[in-house]
Coordinates of C-alpha atoms in Angstrom, one line a residue:
Chain A
N1 CA -200.9 29.0 -24.3
A2 CA -200.1 27.9 -20.7
G3 CA -200.2 31.5 -19.6
V4 CA -198.3 32.2 -16.4
T5 CA -196.8 29.2 -14.7
Q6 CA -195.2 29.0 -11.3
T7 CA -193.1 26.3 -9.5
P8 CA -193.2 24.9 -6.9
K9 CA -196.7 25.1 -5.7
F10 CA -195.7 24.6 -2.1
Q11 CA -192.3 24.8 -0.3
V12 CA -191.1 24.5 3.2
L13 CA -187.8 26.2 4.1
K14 CA -185.8 26.5 7.3
T15 CA -184.6 29.9 8.4
G16 CA -181.4 30.9 6.5
Q17 CA -182.0 28.6 3.6
S18 CA -182.1 30.0 0.1
M19 CA -184.3 29.1 -2.8
T20 CA -185.7 30.3 -6.1
L21 CA -189.3 30.6 -7.0
Q22 CA -189.8 30.1 -10.7
C23 CA -192.1 32.0 -13.0
A24 CA -192.6 31.7 -16.7
Q25 CA -195.0 33.0 -19.3
D26 CA -195.5 32.1 -22.9
M27 CA -197.4 35.1 -24.0
N28 CA -194.4 37.2 -25.0
H29 CA -195.2 39.7 -22.4
E30 CA -192.6 42.4 -21.7
Y31 CA -193.8 43.2 -18.2
M32 CA -193.6 40.7 -15.3
S33 CA -193.9 41.2 -11.6
W34 CA -193.9 39.4 -8.2
Y35 CA -196.4 39.9 -5.4
R36 CA -196.7 38.5 -2.0
Q37 CA -200.1 37.9 -0.4
D38 CA -200.5 37.9 3.4
P39 CA -203.7 37.5 5.4
G40 CA -205.5 40.8 5.8
M41 CA -203.1 42.7 3.6
G42 CA -204.0 41.9 0.0
L43 CA -201.2 41.7 -2.5
R44 CA -198.0 43.8 -2.3
L45 CA -195.5 44.3 -5.1
I46 CA -192.0 42.9 -4.5
H47 CA -190.2 43.4 -7.8
Y48 CA -191.1 44.0 -11.4
S49 CA -189.5 44.0 -14.8
V50 CA -190.4 45.9 -17.9
G51 CA -188.3 43.7 -20.2
A52 CA -185.3 41.4 -20.4
G53 CA -182.4 42.9 -18.5
I54 CA -184.5 45.4 -16.7
T55 CA -185.7 45.1 -13.1
D56 CA -186.9 47.4 -10.4
Q57 CA -188.1 47.4 -6.8
G58 CA -191.7 47.4 -5.7
E59 CA -193.3 48.1 -2.4
V60 CA -191.6 45.3 -0.3
P61 CA -188.3 44.3 -2.1
N62 CA -186.1 43.6 1.0
G63 CA -184.9 40.0 1.2
Y64 CA -185.6 39.3 -2.4
N65 CA -183.6 39.4 -5.6
V66 CA -184.7 39.1 -9.2
S67 CA -183.2 38.9 -12.6
R68 CA -184.7 38.8 -16.1
S69 CA -182.3 37.2 -18.6
T70 CA -185.1 36.2 -21.0
T71 CA -188.6 37.6 -21.8
E72 CA -190.2 34.3 -20.7
D73 CA -188.7 33.8 -17.2
F74 CA -188.6 36.0 -14.1
P75 CA -187.3 34.0 -11.1
L76 CA -187.5 35.3 -7.5
R77 CA -184.7 34.5 -5.2
L78 CA -184.7 34.4 -1.4
L79 CA -181.0 34.4 -0.3
S80 CA -181.6 33.8 3.4
A81 CA -185.2 32.9 4.2
A82 CA -186.8 34.4 7.3
P83 CA -190.1 33.4 8.9
S84 CA -191.5 36.8 7.9
Q85 CA -191.3 35.7 4.3
T86 CA -193.9 33.0 4.9
S87 CA -196.5 34.0 2.4
V88 CA -198.2 33.1 -0.9
Y89 CA -196.3 34.5 -3.8
F90 CA -197.9 35.4 -7.1
C91 CA -196.2 36.1 -10.4
A92 CA -198.0 38.2 -13.0
S93 CA -197.4 39.4 -16.5
K94 CA -198.9 41.8 -19.0
P95 CA -197.9 42.9 -22.5
G96 CA -196.3 46.2 -21.4
L97 CA -196.0 48.6 -18.5
V98 CA -199.0 50.7 -19.6
D99 CA -201.3 47.7 -20.2
K100 CA -204.2 47.7 -17.8
T101 CA -204.7 44.0 -17.3
Q102 CA -202.3 41.6 -15.6
Y103 CA -202.4 37.8 -15.8
F104 CA -201.6 36.0 -12.6
G105 CA -200.0 32.7 -12.0
P106 CA -201.5 30.1 -9.6
G107 CA -199.2 31.1 -6.8
T108 CA -196.6 29.5 -4.6
R109 CA -197.2 28.9 -0.9
L110 CA -194.0 29.3 1.1
L111 CA -193.6 28.3 4.7
V112 CA -190.4 29.4 6.5
L113 CA -189.8 27.6 9.8
Chain B
A1 CA -199.3 56.6 -1.3
Q2 CA -202.6 55.3 -2.6
T3 CA -204.5 53.0 -0.3
V4 CA -207.4 50.6 -1.0
T5 CA -209.9 49.7 1.7
Q6 CA -212.3 46.8 1.6
S7 CA -214.4 47.2 4.8
Q8 CA -216.2 43.8 4.5
P9 CA -213.9 40.9 5.4
E10 CA -216.8 38.5 4.7
M11 CA -220.1 38.6 2.8
S12 CA -222.8 36.0 2.2
V13 CA -225.4 35.8 -0.5
Q14 CA -228.2 33.4 -1.4
E15 CA -227.9 31.7 -4.8
A16 CA -229.7 33.7 -7.5
E17 CA -229.7 36.9 -5.4
T18 CA -227.6 40.0 -5.7
V19 CA -224.7 41.1 -3.5
T20 CA -222.6 44.2 -3.5
L21 CA -219.0 44.3 -2.3
S22 CA -217.6 47.6 -1.2
C23 CA -214.3 49.3 -2.0
T24 CA -212.9 52.7 -1.3
Y25 CA -209.6 54.2 -2.2
D26 CA -207.5 57.2 -1.4
T27 CA -205.6 59.0 -4.1
S28 CA -204.7 62.5 -5.2
E29 CA -204.4 61.5 -8.8
S30 CA -207.1 62.2 -11.4
D31 CA -206.3 59.4 -13.8
Y32 CA -206.1 55.8 -12.7
Y33 CA -207.6 52.4 -13.2
L34 CA -209.6 50.3 -10.8
F35 CA -210.0 46.5 -10.9
W36 CA -211.9 43.7 -9.2
Y37 CA -210.1 40.4 -9.0
K38 CA -211.6 37.0 -8.0
Q39 CA -209.5 34.5 -6.2
P40 CA -211.1 31.0 -6.0
P41 CA -209.7 28.3 -3.8
S42 CA -207.2 27.5 -6.6
R43 CA -205.6 30.8 -5.6
Q44 CA -205.3 32.0 -9.2
M45 CA -206.1 35.7 -9.5
I46 CA -208.8 36.2 -12.2
L47 CA -209.7 39.7 -13.5
V48 CA -213.4 40.2 -13.1
I49 CA -213.9 43.8 -14.3
R50 CA -211.9 47.0 -14.7
Q51 CA -212.8 50.7 -14.8
E52 CA -210.9 53.6 -16.2
A53 CA -211.3 56.7 -14.0
Y54 CA -211.8 59.0 -16.9
K55 CA -214.9 57.1 -18.0
Q56 CA -218.2 58.1 -16.3
Q57 CA -220.0 55.1 -17.5
N58 CA -219.9 52.2 -15.0
A59 CA -218.2 49.0 -16.4
T60 CA -220.3 45.9 -16.9
E61 CA -219.3 42.3 -17.6
N62 CA -222.3 40.0 -17.8
R63 CA -223.6 39.5 -14.2
F64 CA -220.9 41.8 -12.8
S65 CA -221.2 45.5 -12.7
V66 CA -219.6 48.3 -10.8
N67 CA -220.8 51.5 -9.1
F68 CA -217.9 54.0 -9.6
Q69 CA -218.3 57.2 -7.7
K70 CA -215.1 59.2 -8.4
A71 CA -215.9 62.1 -6.1
A72 CA -216.5 59.7 -3.2
K73 CA -213.6 57.5 -4.2
S74 CA -215.8 54.5 -4.1
F75 CA -215.8 51.5 -6.4
S76 CA -218.3 48.8 -5.4
L77 CA -218.9 45.5 -7.2
K78 CA -222.4 44.2 -7.8
I79 CA -222.9 40.5 -8.6
S80 CA -226.4 39.7 -9.9
D81 CA -228.0 36.3 -10.0
S82 CA -225.2 34.9 -7.8
Q83 CA -224.0 31.4 -8.6
L84 CA -222.2 28.8 -6.5
G85 CA -219.1 29.3 -8.6
D86 CA -219.0 33.0 -7.6
A87 CA -217.8 31.9 -4.1
A88 CA -214.2 33.2 -3.7
M89 CA -212.1 36.0 -2.3
Y90 CA -212.6 39.3 -4.1
F91 CA -209.9 41.9 -4.3
C92 CA -210.3 45.5 -5.3
A93 CA -207.2 47.1 -6.8
Y94 CA -206.0 50.5 -7.9
R95 CA -203.3 51.4 -10.4
S96 CA -202.1 54.8 -11.5
A97 CA -202.4 55.7 -15.1
G98 CA -199.0 57.3 -15.2
H99 CA -196.6 55.7 -17.6
N100 CA -193.8 55.6 -15.1
N101 CA -195.9 54.5 -12.2
N102 CA -196.2 50.7 -11.8
D103 CA -197.6 50.8 -8.4
M104 CA -200.7 48.5 -8.1
R105 CA -202.4 48.6 -4.8
F106 CA -204.7 45.9 -3.5
G107 CA -207.3 45.8 -0.8
A108 CA -207.3 43.2 1.9
G109 CA -210.1 41.2 0.2
T110 CA -213.7 40.2 0.9
R111 CA -214.5 36.5 1.2
L112 CA -217.9 35.8 -0.6
T113 CA -219.9 32.8 0.4
V114 CA -222.8 31.7 -1.8
K115 CA -225.5 29.7 -0.1
P116 CA -227.5 27.2 -2.1

């Protein structure tokens, strides 16, 4: 199993541009989530999904959209990037909502100029 | 909302010695989970150890152990016989045990340096 994969590893955007961060897992996990990591703040939950077709907001959802059309994929979309969205983004998955352990991807570093 | 505090931004330990990383949390819940994650320079988040709040016994995973003090809301990580590969950022995290509560809270992290 590849586990949780994320692409790209690094991206530079200009303010106002849009892009999609890709996340995929091959473990047949129902639950997937997106976090952002900022210096001195740990990780904060952006959006999560408990299964295909179901998504919900986390702690810091503004400026981000998600969809879950398949069990494997959970893309994160930035419709109009802002410098405040400069961060490292982590995707994570686990078998189900109540499972204790999450499996994290390697992260995507995003720089918005 | 629950908060997780790691009061040590940086820690240093000599190879083969023991180091303890501190974590405190604030919650009004009685049932929850606590985690320590390791983040090496590769940036991948790796689960080190987890603790269920209802268990009194401290969790242990090889050289890693925790000191869970529920009344004090403290959850420290002890690394014994430190190795160079232990150098990383360490994050403490909290998650409610409620089935409808997905909120996982992380501390700001502690950067551990291991000196040869």
